[in-house]
Structures are given as structure tokens and as C-alpha cells.
Amino acid sequence: MTAVPAAAAPAGPTATQQIQPVKKVDPSNYPDGRYIVVLNEEPAATYDGGVPGIEATKPGKGEKLTGKKDFQKYKKHLEQNQRAVAAAEGVEINRSYAAALNGFSAKLTSEQAVELAKDPNVRMVAPDVENAPDDYSSMDILELRGKKGAWKTEFGGEKNAGAGTVVGVIDTGYAPGSAFFAGEEVQPLKGNAKPKVGVPYLNAEGQIAMLKADGSTFLGECQAGEGFTGEECNSKVLAAQYFAEDFIRFVPEANRAPEELLSPVDVDTHGTHTASTAAGNSGVTQTVDGRDFGVSAGVAPAAKLSVYKVCWADDDPATGGCYSSSSVAAIEQATLDGVDVLNYSISGSATTTTDPVSLAFLGAASAGVFVAASAGNSGPTASTVNHGAPWVTTVAASTFSHALQGTAEFSDGTKFRGASIMNAGVPASPVILSADAAAAGGVSPALCGPDSLDPALVTGKIVVCDRGVFDRVAKSAEVKRAGGIGMILVNLTDSSMDTDKHSVPTVHVNAPQSLALKEKVAANPDIKVALVPEDTTGEPLPPVPQIAGFSSRGPLLATGSDLLKPDIAAPGVAVLAGVSPIGTGGDEFGFLSGTSMASPHVAGVGALILAENPKWSPAAVKSAMMTTATPVKNAEGGVDGDVFATGAGQVNPSGVLSPGLIYDAGLKEYLQFVEGTGFADVDGLEGIDAKDMNVPSFAVGNLTGKVTVTRTVTGMKPGTYTASANVPGVDVTVTPSVLKFTKPGESQSFTVTFENDTAALGQFAKGSLTWQSKQEAVTSPVAVRPQSVEAPSEVSFTSEGPDGSGTIPVTSGSNAPIAMELLGLSKATSEDFSLVPNGGGLSLSTNASNYVSTLTIPEGTPFAKLSVVSADPTADFDFFVVNSRNQIAYQAATGSASESLNLQNPTPGTYRVIVNLFASPDGRATAGTFDAAILGADEGNASLTPNPLELANGESGEVTLNWTGLEPGSYVGRVTYEGSAAVTFVSVVVGADGVAAPTAVSSTGDADKLRTAPQGDATSTNGK
């Protein structure tokens, strides 16, 4: 069973929700559950002084955090304050953080969470969520191997590539017996010998230590656990630790996967694969299913590893997985241990850059740790990329080889190519669609589900199985069980083609060819097919690298799309590396696909860079990779210009040591960015807009008029650079357009002004900006979205009578007239009730304290507003929206008399709405009204003036919403603008009685949905 975490704990806030540190707190955002409480004081990694008697602990370049004189003193200071904050609300701390993040994890009641959120010492109270691992030699496409490879020409040879660095891998653990992790037993230093860079030794306490290239010392722990004595660490894997507190606390032993081990041992495979890809030993011969795939290595074979297991397997995907509290603890420990690089192939938030894990990465980056993270596997859908923070390098997945091919040869002469590692083929044989071979009572025969196929129909045949739901290798196992002799696995939509180890010879065919294959079999039931273990089509192979269909795309939802993500691409399809024998039935090597596999390639390149330039900042490492990246190709072999898929392009190890210019940043700039998001008020610093963050890319989510952004670059050597830009349809002005550097380390700033010319409105124009010298081209990706209008996302009006008006502020981005469309105003249905208080208990059923109503949300509903209006302003009504699975999908439960909930793009379906009277004066019965407004079509009761809107590009003005003939009640509407992605939702209350209701806004739908990535983000060796 893979540790593919995780849906959610019940009734928690959304994992991607950013809880702002304002003290006007909405209790509906804080149901009972697990939380991470972040305090205002800076963690040790970023503390620059200010507490009397405690000196700064922020490490300088080449310093280790634990080596700072007052680190322990400041750590105790933070922990003491954490205990005080927790004790004030009767909270028991589960785990304390002080190095990378200042805070603690704990199980909180709703009341405790609310009170902590109000505490002036608390910066954030965020849900502790469970995330999912995102999932030949790939070293060849990176041009690392051979006499002219980068290992030899740039990094001192394969035996020295990455020496003196430590790569931390936060994942599912590792397989200690893998050849990629083999090493010598570490010995104490002899006599008066001094430590040597990159050579581990035992210190006086018997712990493994190593002097690193930056002059600091790594010191970690080899933590004993189940099936792991603590003696397995060696000269390759210096430390291995696990973080299981929440898994143990919240998952009963009976529900844990039987193979799971509470230790650093990987029972899945994911962590073994990522660690061996990043920094596995060189000279390892890989075989899969008896087939020799030659010798390979990790990207930084001379680097050392430190393993941090945070992902766990159980029998319920809703509770197992990678808890964010465990991830924060692992980041914290890795920072203290002294890693140089962290790889995080686990899903994250797409809508905020300041969740606890991201903030912990900020602490790590401030301590000099380069962080690579997977972009996610929800592509090709737009705006699915996660890990949007600028201090993280976010990695997309690309293809790198099509050598592992097989062919399905039909008796009519047609051939279909697909992925395959079968050793022997199958001669021409009958073929059948699995849906036509269903066993009596079989479930999901089209998907070749377990026991779904009838042996009487399958024996001696090749079976065509649809991809989806069940493990890919489970499908071939079912074919074999039913007597089948081969399988053609077909994608129904464009997706990865995976080289799994199957129970019968298999060819995996992608769409759209797969659909034509199915049609052929359906139309010709007597046709025969042979499976051949090579490509016999004679067709040219697709160009590489291309971005994988599953790789998550931008634009980034967080920061108004003013940051460009992903940052860079690396091999992530059918990557061959080490796997766990426990998770694969005895295999030691296997193929995996996913951005999880791409990220460790970049982590490994980070180690290569830091071994040669140990004083470079994480931002400098990222900049060097991005500005020297090579183009990714499209299906036709040309350059793929979709920077929301490719980022800066394919990472190019051969060029990273000579980037010419560096876009650098550090703690100050990152804190300015954080303040600019509105998340925190940092003393002494002014916030900056995300579009002004000093990253080697440019993004403007809303271009109206002229928009100017600023960047600063540092020259690596003397030289003159001239700017050029190519963004079709957009005028780009760089000032100054020539930069002259007279010495290394000199920094200069420039501005870039964007103004739309002919680019389509409401769509991103994509291109690049390059600084060219005689020797280097320093190139950055660019994406700007000209908008016809900038407008607020929501406005609310009240009206005493049936007629009225209200204004909507707008800024024009076009000189042409802008047509607007109004849906609504749709009137809410209204239901009256009278209830008595519930006495402190809540039941999701009809009783004297509950009023139950049925709510139907049609497919495609863009907006709904639900309200409960109390007749008594001193009472306290709440309401809950329960789905067909009897789960609370939405809720509004503040301390106010009345409640309101806005749902943008709500999930369609039939719901029960349960209105509850929590309290009333003297416990008396209290009347109220439940209103439900579902936005429909244009009702003809409102208009917009002027329409079309006519303002000059860049000019601000107003649009007036006029309504007429409205009966008393609540109404909703939506305004859209031609040529703009802006949408304004309108609420109008006419002649309202009772108390105005506070509004809770849901932008994503499922308010209790904690998962930050779809299930199945990891494409494992076992096909899960």
C-alpha cells in the first residue's frame, strides 16, 4: 500500500486557506481539529536580535544555526512563550518548533482555536493537513555523464560531484539495503586528525558528523525504530529520522497498514526513489524484471543524504499520509542538522504562499538551505501548480526518453506504439475489450477491477483495459487471474505512459491513439493482435523533453498570479531509480512518473552547485538554474512557449556555474514579500508587491494601463549586458537597457514597464526577457495578462425600497468600449422557523433546536448565498450544509445572531441545511429566516450603466448597478467584463429585517476539504 495521503480529518478548514492574522476572527473557519499555531516572534533561523540578553541567532553565510552562541537560550525563550500561550487556553502542545518556524502543533477545540487566533502573540492558526507525495537514465538528457558530461567538465568528476554537501529528503523514508545508499561504516578521527570536507566521522558522542564545503558541520541522528536498529547509517546516509507523532495519535494501530514500520524504513517506495535520484551512489547497475538497464547514479553522487520520514500508510486514505505538522518538524530538524538542500516531493497549497510548511521553508532558506519542491500532478488543468513561495524552487515534470517501447500489431496491419518493458512478446492472438468480458457480478470490468473478468471469456486472449481507479499492475494481475495472456492498457485522456512491471506482457497506449484502438477492437471482434517488445511502427519518436501532461500548470492562484510558477522543469516521466523491496514485492529498482521524480533532479543540481560555490544563497542557486535553462519542446519539435507549463525551461547542469547575472534575495526581501501579501506586519520593513519580488521571472496578473516592476541583478564578473524582450502584443520597456559591471559582486537595479498593444485581453501573453553579454545570455520567462477591466471580486448593497443603485469601482485596461454582462438579480427563497436553544449539544437531525431544509445546487451554478437572519439580535444562530455522505460541506457558526455564507462555484448536488439555535436570552424560543439565493440567468430586474464601459486605458471610474421592482428579500448577481478575467459577485438586500449577517466567503467550494492535491499524485512502481 502506498502512503498516498490523504484526504482530510473531519470538519477542518481548507488546506489552502490562508488565515490572516487580523483579530476579527470568524469561528466558522476554526472547527475542532489539529492545528499548527505560529507565533509572532521570529524563529531562530531569522532572529536578528532584540530580546534583551539574547544575541542574534540568524546564521551568516557558512554558519550553522546550532553554532550560534545564544541559539539554545533563544530556543528556550521561544518555547517558554509557546507554553504560556498554550497554557492560557488550556492547550496541550504536541510538538514545539523554534528553528525554522516559531510555533507548535496541537489538537484544538473550535473555541481554543478562535481564542488563539485572537491572541496578539499569535501570527496564524492553520490546519494541520495531510498532503500527498506528488509523483533509465535521466542523467543522460541532463548531459551529466561521459567525457564531455557536466560531472567531468564542471563538477570534478562523478566521484566528486556534490562532495561536501548534504541533501535532506522529506518523504516516505528510505530502503537501507539499496545499492544507491551503500556506504562504509563511519569511524572516529584518528589521533589529532582534523575533519576533512566531505568525509564523515564519529564525534565524541558516537554521532555521525561531517565537515561541509561551506565550513560548517553536519550532525544528525540515526533514529532507531521498528525494523531499524539505528546502526544502518553510514558514510552515504548520515542520518535517518522519522516523525510519526500524529500518525500514532490519530490512526489506531489496527488501522495502520500491516507493512508500515514506525522507523525511517520506506515501506512505500516513493522516498527511496526520490533520494536515490537526488544523490544516490554512482556505478549502480539497475535491473527490472530480469532486464538490465545499465549503470546509473543520482544527480549528485558524491553528496551525502539525510532522511526524514513524514509519510505513513494506513487502510484509510482519509487519515494516512504526510501530515504538515510532521513536515514542519522535519524541516526544523533538517535545518538544525545542517543540510544544504531539501527535497520535498509532497503536495502543497495552490492558493497561499504562507501556510506553515511554506513558512518553515522560509526559515530553512534563511538559514541557507536550498529547497526544491514538486509542482503537483494535476495538469494539464490551469492554475493547479502548488508551492508558490518565491523561496522555494518549484519543479515541473518533463519527458526524457522514448526508448522503452512496445507495439500492438493488429492483423489488419495497423500498429499502435506504447510504453513497455516486457521481455518477450505475445504472438497474434484474439483480443477482447475488458468491458465485454465481465464476470457475473463483476465490479468495473472496463477498468479490469479485481475479480471483474470472466475466465471463460478471457482465457487465451489479450485484454484491453482502461486506465483509472485501480493500480495499473493490479489490472494485469486480474488479466492473468482470468487466463489472459497479455494486456493493452489504454489512457482515455492524454496522460503519462508508464513502464510498470506487469503480470502479463503489456503495452501502455496513450490517447488519442488508444481511443482508435478501442474502436477497432469493438468494430472487429474477430481481429487478432500481437504484442511486440519494441517499436515497429517506423514512426518518428516524439521530441524530448516535453512537459508531461500530468504536470501541474500555472498561473499561480496565490498572489493574484503576480508570481510565475513553476520555476523550472526536470525529468519526471518513467524515471528509473531505487525502490523499496517492501513496497514492491522484492524489487530494488523501478520506474516512477510524477513531478515527485522531477524535483529531486533539481535538488541534486542544487547540491552540485553548492559543492562548488558553498557561499551562494538559495536564491542565487535558483537564479543560476533558471537563467541557464534550455528550451522545452512542444509536440511538433519547436520551442514550447507556455511558461506556465515549462517555467524557465529544462534544468541544464552544464551552464549553472556560469550564469553571468544573479537575481539574489534573502530574508529581508522574503519578509517584505510576506508583508506585501498582507499576512504579517514586519517591523521596520515595507511590504512589496509579489510582482516586484526579486526572482528571475516576471508575472503581472492584471495589466491595465502601464505596470512597472523592479529587479536587481548581481554581476558574477565584469561585463556589459544589453536587454531585449519578446512578449508578443505587449510593449516592454527596460530601463536602463544596458548594465555595465566593473567587478564581481556589483549589483544594479532596473525597471521593466509593460503596456498592452495588441495582445488579447483576458489572456496571458507569454515570452521572455534576456540580458545579453558577449558570453552569456541571462534569460527569464515572462507572463502578463492584459485585462480590459480590474474590478472587485464582491460588492454588497442594501436598499430600503424596491428601486435603488450602487457603484462598482473599476480601472480600465483598454481604450475600446468594454461590454459587461449581468446575471441575476436572483431572489433568495425564504423559510421561517422558530427554535429553542440546543443546550450546548449539536445533532445533525430535526429537533426543537434544529430547522432542516433541502437545498439543491444545479450543475454550473457560479454563486450561491445562504443566510440565516435572526429576529433577535442577542440570539446566536448557526447553520451547517450537509452533503449526501452526511458530511458537513459548508458551515457558518460565528458568535453572531445571524449568519451568512457566500459560495463561489459551489459543488453541485442536493444538500440538507441544518439551522441551529445555539443560544438565546433566557433560553427562550427565537424566530428566524433561512434565505437561499442561487444565481441563475438574467432576471431583467437590474442593469449596468454605462454599458459598454468607456474609459481610457489605465483610467479609473465607476459602474452603476441599478435595480428596480425588487420585493423585500435577498438577491445575488454576477457581473462579467468582456476581455477580462475579473468577476464581481453582487449581493443586494431589500427591506431586510433583523440583524445584518456577517459573511464567510468560500472561493473553492468544499469548505471542509483539506486535501491539497488529488489522490493518485504518485505514480508508483506498483501502478498506484
PDB file of N, CA and C in Angstrom, residues 489-563:
ATOM      1  N   LEU A 489      -3.032  -1.612 -22.066  1.00  0.00           N
ATOM      2  CA  LEU A 489      -3.552  -0.622 -21.132  1.00  0.00           C
ATOM      3  C   LEU A 489      -3.742   0.684 -21.882  1.00  0.00           C
ATOM      4  N   VAL A 490      -4.943   1.259 -21.810  1.00  0.00           N
ATOM      5  CA  VAL A 490      -5.238   2.442 -22.619  1.00  0.00           C
ATOM      6  C   VAL A 490      -5.600   3.629 -21.735  1.00  0.00           C
ATOM      7  N   ASN A 491      -4.994   4.758 -22.039  1.00  0.00           N
ATOM      8  CA  ASN A 491      -5.398   6.020 -21.426  1.00  0.00           C
ATOM      9  C   ASN A 491      -6.630   6.542 -22.151  1.00  0.00           C
ATOM     10  N   LEU A 492      -7.608   6.986 -21.399  1.00  0.00           N
ATOM     11  CA  LEU A 492      -8.807   7.563 -22.005  1.00  0.00           C
ATOM     12  C   LEU A 492      -8.627   9.039 -22.304  1.00  0.00           C
ATOM     13  N   THR A 493      -7.672   9.672 -21.637  1.00  0.00           N
ATOM     14  CA  THR A 493      -7.282  11.050 -21.921  1.00  0.00           C
ATOM     15  C   THR A 493      -5.759  11.114 -21.961  1.00  0.00           C
ATOM     16  N   ASP A 494      -5.228  12.185 -22.498  1.00  0.00           N
ATOM     17  CA  ASP A 494      -3.777  12.337 -22.582  1.00  0.00           C
ATOM     18  C   ASP A 494      -3.161  12.303 -21.190  1.00  0.00           C
ATOM     19  N   SER A 495      -2.251  11.375 -20.986  1.00  0.00           N
ATOM     20  CA  SER A 495      -1.596  11.241 -19.693  1.00  0.00           C
ATOM     21  C   SER A 495      -0.270  10.520 -19.890  1.00  0.00           C
ATOM     22  N   SER A 496       0.371  10.176 -18.768  1.00  0.00           N
ATOM     23  CA  SER A 496       1.660   9.503 -18.858  1.00  0.00           C
ATOM     24  C   SER A 496       1.485   8.086 -19.383  1.00  0.00           C
ATOM     25  N   MET A 497       2.543   7.571 -20.030  1.00  0.00           N
ATOM     26  CA  MET A 497       2.632   6.161 -20.388  1.00  0.00           C
ATOM     27  C   MET A 497       3.702   5.563 -19.477  1.00  0.00           C
ATOM     28  N   ASP A 498       3.310   4.540 -18.722  1.00  0.00           N
ATOM     29  CA  ASP A 498       4.156   4.084 -17.631  1.00  0.00           C
ATOM     30  C   ASP A 498       4.742   2.710 -17.893  1.00  0.00           C
ATOM     31  N   THR A 499       5.994   2.566 -17.539  1.00  0.00           N
ATOM     32  CA  THR A 499       6.738   1.332 -17.777  1.00  0.00           C
ATOM     33  C   THR A 499       6.718   0.485 -16.515  1.00  0.00           C
ATOM     34  N   ASP A 500       5.558  -0.058 -16.198  1.00  0.00           N
ATOM     35  CA  ASP A 500       5.389  -0.869 -15.000  1.00  0.00           C
ATOM     36  C   ASP A 500       5.826  -2.307 -15.239  1.00  0.00           C
ATOM     37  N   LYS A 501       6.102  -2.974 -14.159  1.00  0.00           N
ATOM     38  CA  LYS A 501       6.383  -4.408 -14.175  1.00  0.00           C
ATOM     39  C   LYS A 501       5.059  -5.144 -14.040  1.00  0.00           C
ATOM     40  N   HIS A 502       4.569  -5.717 -15.144  1.00  0.00           N
ATOM     41  CA  HIS A 502       3.229  -6.297 -15.172  1.00  0.00           C
ATOM     42  C   HIS A 502       3.252  -7.817 -15.055  1.00  0.00           C
ATOM     43  N   SER A 503       2.084  -8.354 -14.729  1.00  0.00           N
ATOM     44  CA  SER A 503       1.928  -9.807 -14.583  1.00  0.00           C
ATOM     45  C   SER A 503       1.888 -10.517 -15.921  1.00  0.00           C
ATOM     46  N   VAL A 504       1.485  -9.826 -16.969  1.00  0.00           N
ATOM     47  CA  VAL A 504       1.476 -10.367 -18.330  1.00  0.00           C
ATOM     48  C   VAL A 504       2.100  -9.321 -19.243  1.00  0.00           C
ATOM     49  N   PRO A 505       2.619  -9.716 -20.407  1.00  0.00           N
ATOM     50  CA  PRO A 505       3.173  -8.726 -21.330  1.00  0.00           C
ATOM     51  C   PRO A 505       2.162  -7.620 -21.611  1.00  0.00           C
ATOM     52  N   THR A 506       2.637  -6.373 -21.548  1.00  0.00           N
ATOM     53  CA  THR A 506       1.725  -5.236 -21.627  1.00  0.00           C
ATOM     54  C   THR A 506       2.311  -4.112 -22.464  1.00  0.00           C
ATOM     55  N   VAL A 507       1.442  -3.451 -23.223  1.00  0.00           N
ATOM     56  CA  VAL A 507       1.772  -2.205 -23.906  1.00  0.00           C
ATOM     57  C   VAL A 507       0.803  -1.138 -23.414  1.00  0.00           C
ATOM     58  N   HIS A 508       1.340  -0.001 -22.990  1.00  0.00           N
ATOM     59  CA  HIS A 508       0.531   1.085 -22.458  1.00  0.00           C
ATOM     60  C   HIS A 508       0.428   2.182 -23.514  1.00  0.00           C
ATOM     61  N   VAL A 509      -0.784   2.369 -24.074  1.00  0.00           N
ATOM     62  CA  VAL A 509      -1.011   3.266 -25.205  1.00  0.00           C
ATOM     63  C   VAL A 509      -1.723   4.537 -24.736  1.00  0.00           C
ATOM     64  N   ASN A 510      -1.262   5.657 -25.216  1.00  0.00           N
ATOM     65  CA  ASN A 510      -1.825   6.945 -24.809  1.00  0.00           C
ATOM     66  C   ASN A 510      -2.942   7.386 -25.753  1.00  0.00           C
ATOM     67  N   ALA A 511      -3.762   8.300 -25.259  1.00  0.00           N
ATOM     68  CA  ALA A 511      -4.789   8.935 -26.086  1.00  0.00           C
ATOM     69  C   ALA A 511      -4.129   9.981 -26.989  1.00  0.00           C
ATOM     70  N   PRO A 512      -4.669  10.221 -28.183  1.00  0.00           N
ATOM     71  CA  PRO A 512      -5.937   9.714 -28.704  1.00  0.00           C
ATOM     72  C   PRO A 512      -5.817   8.374 -29.430  1.00  0.00           C
ATOM     73  N   GLN A 513      -4.577   7.888 -29.667  1.00  0.00           N
ATOM     74  CA  GLN A 513      -4.416   6.620 -30.387  1.00  0.00           C
ATOM     75  C   GLN A 513      -5.136   5.487 -29.665  1.00  0.00           C
ATOM     76  N   SER A 514      -5.159   5.521 -28.362  1.00  0.00           N
ATOM     77  CA  SER A 514      -5.805   4.472 -27.574  1.00  0.00           C
ATOM     78  C   SER A 514      -7.293   4.382 -27.860  1.00  0.00           C
ATOM     79  N   LEU A 515      -7.916   5.530 -28.132  1.00  0.00           N
ATOM     80  CA  LEU A 515      -9.354   5.528 -28.416  1.00  0.00           C
ATOM     81  C   LEU A 515      -9.633   4.879 -29.761  1.00  0.00           C
ATOM     82  N   ALA A 516      -8.750   5.136 -30.736  1.00  0.00           N
ATOM     83  CA  ALA A 516      -8.899   4.490 -32.046  1.00  0.00           C
ATOM     84  C   ALA A 516      -8.680   2.989 -31.918  1.00  0.00           C
ATOM     85  N   LEU A 517      -7.768   2.582 -31.049  1.00  0.00           N
ATOM     86  CA  LEU A 517      -7.525   1.158 -30.815  1.00  0.00           C
ATOM     87  C   LEU A 517      -8.774   0.489 -30.257  1.00  0.00           C
ATOM     88  N   LYS A 518      -9.419   1.119 -29.289  1.00  0.00           N
ATOM     89  CA  LYS A 518     -10.624   0.534 -28.706  1.00  0.00           C
ATOM     90  C   LYS A 518     -11.747   0.437 -29.742  1.00  0.00           C
ATOM     91  N   GLU A 519     -11.866   1.462 -30.571  1.00  0.00           N
ATOM     92  CA  GLU A 519     -12.902   1.432 -31.603  1.00  0.00           C
ATOM     93  C   GLU A 519     -12.663   0.291 -32.580  1.00  0.00           C
ATOM     94  N   LYS A 520     -11.392   0.048 -32.903  1.00  0.00           N
ATOM     95  CA  LYS A 520     -11.053  -1.033 -33.834  1.00  0.00           C
ATOM     96  C   LYS A 520     -11.458  -2.386 -33.269  1.00  0.00           C
ATOM     97  N   VAL A 521     -11.148  -2.612 -32.004  1.00  0.00           N
ATOM     98  CA  VAL A 521     -11.481  -3.895 -31.374  1.00  0.00           C
ATOM     99  C   VAL A 521     -12.988  -4.068 -31.279  1.00  0.00           C
ATOM    100  N   ALA A 522     -13.684  -2.976 -30.941  1.00  0.00           N
ATOM    101  CA  ALA A 522     -15.137  -3.055 -30.815  1.00  0.00           C
ATOM    102  C   ALA A 522     -15.797  -3.355 -32.154  1.00  0.00           C
ATOM    103  N   ALA A 523     -15.248  -2.797 -33.227  1.00  0.00           N
ATOM    104  CA  ALA A 523     -15.856  -2.981 -34.552  1.00  0.00           C
ATOM    105  C   ALA A 523     -15.451  -4.292 -35.201  1.00  0.00           C
ATOM    106  N   ASN A 524     -14.349  -4.919 -34.724  1.00  0.00           N
ATOM    107  CA  ASN A 524     -13.832  -6.147 -35.341  1.00  0.00           C
ATOM    108  C   ASN A 524     -13.523  -7.171 -34.247  1.00  0.00           C
ATOM    109  N   PRO A 525     -14.557  -7.788 -33.665  1.00  0.00           N
ATOM    110  CA  PRO A 525     -14.326  -8.705 -32.540  1.00  0.00           C
ATOM    111  C   PRO A 525     -13.474  -9.915 -32.889  1.00  0.00           C
ATOM    112  N   ASP A 526     -13.348 -10.267 -34.190  1.00  0.00           N
ATOM    113  CA  ASP A 526     -12.548 -11.436 -34.578  1.00  0.00           C
ATOM    114  C   ASP A 526     -11.101 -11.068 -34.934  1.00  0.00           C
ATOM    115  N   ILE A 527     -10.769  -9.778 -34.859  1.00  0.00           N
ATOM    116  CA  ILE A 527      -9.427  -9.366 -35.218  1.00  0.00           C
ATOM    117  C   ILE A 527      -8.418  -9.913 -34.209  1.00  0.00           C
ATOM    118  N   LYS A 528      -7.186 -10.101 -34.657  1.00  0.00           N
ATOM    119  CA  LYS A 528      -6.146 -10.570 -33.749  1.00  0.00           C
ATOM    120  C   LYS A 528      -5.070  -9.486 -33.596  1.00  0.00           C
ATOM    121  N   VAL A 529      -4.334  -9.600 -32.503  1.00  0.00           N
ATOM    122  CA  VAL A 529      -3.292  -8.635 -32.224  1.00  0.00           C
ATOM    123  C   VAL A 529      -2.079  -9.346 -31.629  1.00  0.00           C
ATOM    124  N   ALA A 530      -0.889  -8.877 -31.970  1.00  0.00           N
ATOM    125  CA  ALA A 530       0.344  -9.368 -31.369  1.00  0.00           C
ATOM    126  C   ALA A 530       0.983  -8.240 -30.565  1.00  0.00           C
ATOM    127  N   LEU A 531       1.635  -8.604 -29.463  1.00  0.00           N
ATOM    128  CA  LEU A 531       2.377  -7.635 -28.670  1.00  0.00           C
ATOM    129  C   LEU A 531       3.864  -7.853 -28.909  1.00  0.00           C
ATOM    130  N   VAL A 532       4.545  -6.807 -29.376  1.00  0.00           N
ATOM    131  CA  VAL A 532       5.955  -6.893 -29.757  1.00  0.00           C
ATOM    132  C   VAL A 532       6.773  -6.018 -28.810  1.00  0.00           C
ATOM    133  N   PRO A 533       7.881  -6.532 -28.241  1.00  0.00           N
ATOM    134  CA  PRO A 533       8.635  -5.773 -27.236  1.00  0.00           C
ATOM    135  C   PRO A 533       9.580  -4.729 -27.807  1.00  0.00           C
ATOM    136  N   GLU A 534       9.170  -4.060 -28.861  1.00  0.00           N
ATOM    137  CA  GLU A 534       9.932  -2.957 -29.438  1.00  0.00           C
ATOM    138  C   GLU A 534       9.003  -2.137 -30.318  1.00  0.00           C
ATOM    139  N   ASP A 535       9.466  -0.981 -30.718  1.00  0.00           N
ATOM    140  CA  ASP A 535       8.674  -0.111 -31.586  1.00  0.00           C
ATOM    141  C   ASP A 535       8.860  -0.539 -33.035  1.00  0.00           C
ATOM    142  N   THR A 536       7.816  -1.041 -33.664  1.00  0.00           N
ATOM    143  CA  THR A 536       7.879  -1.474 -35.064  1.00  0.00           C
ATOM    144  C   THR A 536       7.074  -0.565 -35.974  1.00  0.00           C
ATOM    145  N   THR A 537       6.592   0.560 -35.449  1.00  0.00           N
ATOM    146  CA  THR A 537       5.718   1.424 -36.250  1.00  0.00           C
ATOM    147  C   THR A 537       6.491   2.170 -37.332  1.00  0.00           C
ATOM    148  N   GLY A 538       7.791   2.384 -37.121  1.00  0.00           N
ATOM    149  CA  GLY A 538       8.569   3.168 -38.072  1.00  0.00           C
ATOM    150  C   GLY A 538       8.287   4.652 -37.990  1.00  0.00           C
ATOM    151  N   GLU A 539       7.434   5.047 -37.092  1.00  0.00           N
ATOM    152  CA  GLU A 539       7.106   6.462 -36.933  1.00  0.00           C
ATOM    153  C   GLU A 539       8.197   7.172 -36.135  1.00  0.00           C
ATOM    154  N   PRO A 540       8.425   8.443 -36.397  1.00  0.00           N
ATOM    155  CA  PRO A 540       9.438   9.167 -35.615  1.00  0.00           C
ATOM    156  C   PRO A 540       9.011   9.249 -34.144  1.00  0.00           C
ATOM    157  N   LEU A 541       9.997   9.191 -33.274  1.00  0.00           N
ATOM    158  CA  LEU A 541       9.705   9.299 -31.854  1.00  0.00           C
ATOM    159  C   LEU A 541       9.341  10.731 -31.496  1.00  0.00           C
ATOM    160  N   PRO A 542       8.483  10.927 -30.521  1.00  0.00           N
ATOM    161  CA  PRO A 542       8.149  12.291 -30.103  1.00  0.00           C
ATOM    162  C   PRO A 542       9.406  13.018 -29.623  1.00  0.00           C
ATOM    163  N   PRO A 543       9.480  14.320 -29.859  1.00  0.00           N
ATOM    164  CA  PRO A 543      10.644  15.077 -29.394  1.00  0.00           C
ATOM    165  C   PRO A 543      10.694  15.128 -27.874  1.00  0.00           C
ATOM    166  N   VAL A 544      11.907  15.234 -27.346  1.00  0.00           N
ATOM    167  CA  VAL A 544      12.105  15.382 -25.910  1.00  0.00           C
ATOM    168  C   VAL A 544      13.099  16.517 -25.674  1.00  0.00           C
ATOM    169  N   PRO A 545      12.994  17.207 -24.521  1.00  0.00           N
ATOM    170  CA  PRO A 545      11.979  16.984 -23.492  1.00  0.00           C
ATOM    171  C   PRO A 545      10.681  17.726 -23.798  1.00  0.00           C
ATOM    172  N   GLN A 546       9.565  17.135 -23.417  1.00  0.00           N
ATOM    173  CA  GLN A 546       8.279  17.807 -23.415  1.00  0.00           C
ATOM    174  C   GLN A 546       7.722  17.781 -22.005  1.00  0.00           C
ATOM    175  N   ILE A 547       6.884  18.753 -21.686  1.00  0.00           N
ATOM    176  CA  ILE A 547       6.239  18.751 -20.380  1.00  0.00           C
ATOM    177  C   ILE A 547       5.190  17.652 -20.342  1.00  0.00           C
ATOM    178  N   ALA A 548       5.211  16.867 -19.279  1.00  0.00           N
ATOM    179  CA  ALA A 548       4.249  15.781 -19.110  1.00  0.00           C
ATOM    180  C   ALA A 548       2.842  16.328 -18.962  1.00  0.00           C
ATOM    181  N   GLY A 549       1.893  15.575 -19.495  1.00  0.00           N
ATOM    182  CA  GLY A 549       0.505  16.015 -19.398  1.00  0.00           C
ATOM    183  C   GLY A 549       0.036  16.196 -17.977  1.00  0.00           C
ATOM    184  N   PHE A 550       0.546  15.372 -17.053  1.00  0.00           N
ATOM    185  CA  PHE A 550       0.077  15.442 -15.667  1.00  0.00           C
ATOM    186  C   PHE A 550       0.703  16.580 -14.878  1.00  0.00           C
ATOM    187  N   SER A 551       1.776  17.181 -15.379  1.00  0.00           N
ATOM    188  CA  SER A 551       2.498  18.197 -14.610  1.00  0.00           C
ATOM    189  C   SER A 551       1.626  19.428 -14.396  1.00  0.00           C
ATOM    190  N   SER A 552       1.498  19.860 -13.165  1.00  0.00           N
ATOM    191  CA  SER A 552       0.617  20.988 -12.846  1.00  0.00           C
ATOM    192  C   SER A 552       1.075  22.274 -13.524  1.00  0.00           C
ATOM    193  N   ARG A 553       0.102  23.057 -13.900  1.00  0.00           N
ATOM    194  CA  ARG A 553       0.365  24.299 -14.625  1.00  0.00           C
ATOM    195  C   ARG A 553       0.034  25.534 -13.792  1.00  0.00           C
ATOM    196  N   GLY A 554       0.617  26.656 -14.192  1.00  0.00           N
ATOM    197  CA  GLY A 554       0.198  27.957 -13.714  1.00  0.00           C
ATOM    198  C   GLY A 554      -0.980  28.442 -14.558  1.00  0.00           C
ATOM    199  N   PRO A 555      -1.457  29.669 -14.363  1.00  0.00           N
ATOM    200  CA  PRO A 555      -0.874  30.647 -13.458  1.00  0.00           C
ATOM    201  C   PRO A 555      -1.151  30.339 -12.003  1.00  0.00           C
ATOM    202  N   LEU A 556      -0.267  30.798 -11.150  1.00  0.00           N
ATOM    203  CA  LEU A 556      -0.400  30.592  -9.716  1.00  0.00           C
ATOM    204  C   LEU A 556      -1.613  31.337  -9.186  1.00  0.00           C
ATOM    205  N   LEU A 557      -2.459  30.627  -8.450  1.00  0.00           N
ATOM    206  CA  LEU A 557      -3.638  31.276  -7.880  1.00  0.00           C
ATOM    207  C   LEU A 557      -3.259  32.256  -6.778  1.00  0.00           C
ATOM    208  N   ALA A 558      -2.255  31.898  -5.991  1.00  0.00           N
ATOM    209  CA  ALA A 558      -1.805  32.788  -4.930  1.00  0.00           C
ATOM    210  C   ALA A 558      -1.201  34.058  -5.524  1.00  0.00           C
ATOM    211  N   THR A 559      -1.204  35.132  -4.765  1.00  0.00           N
ATOM    212  CA  THR A 559      -0.591  36.422  -5.105  1.00  0.00           C
ATOM    213  C   THR A 559      -1.165  37.044  -6.374  1.00  0.00           C
ATOM    214  N   GLY A 560      -2.412  36.702  -6.710  1.00  0.00           N
ATOM    215  CA  GLY A 560      -3.028  37.321  -7.876  1.00  0.00           C
ATOM    216  C   GLY A 560      -2.314  37.036  -9.169  1.00  0.00           C
ATOM    217  N   SER A 561      -1.635  35.890  -9.231  1.00  0.00           N
ATOM    218  CA  SER A 561      -0.868  35.469 -10.412  1.00  0.00           C
ATOM    219  C   SER A 561       0.284  36.420 -10.715  1.00  0.00           C
ATOM    220  N   ASP A 562       0.781  37.135  -9.686  1.00  0.00           N
ATOM    221  CA  ASP A 562       1.913  38.043  -9.869  1.00  0.00           C
ATOM    222  C   ASP A 562       3.259  37.377  -9.590  1.00  0.00           C
ATOM    223  N   LEU A 563       3.272  36.078  -9.402  1.00  0.00           N
ATOM    224  CA  LEU A 563       4.489  35.280  -9.394  1.00  0.00           C
ATOM    225  C   LEU A 563       4.341  34.195 -10.442  1.00  0.00           C
TER     226      LEU A 563
END
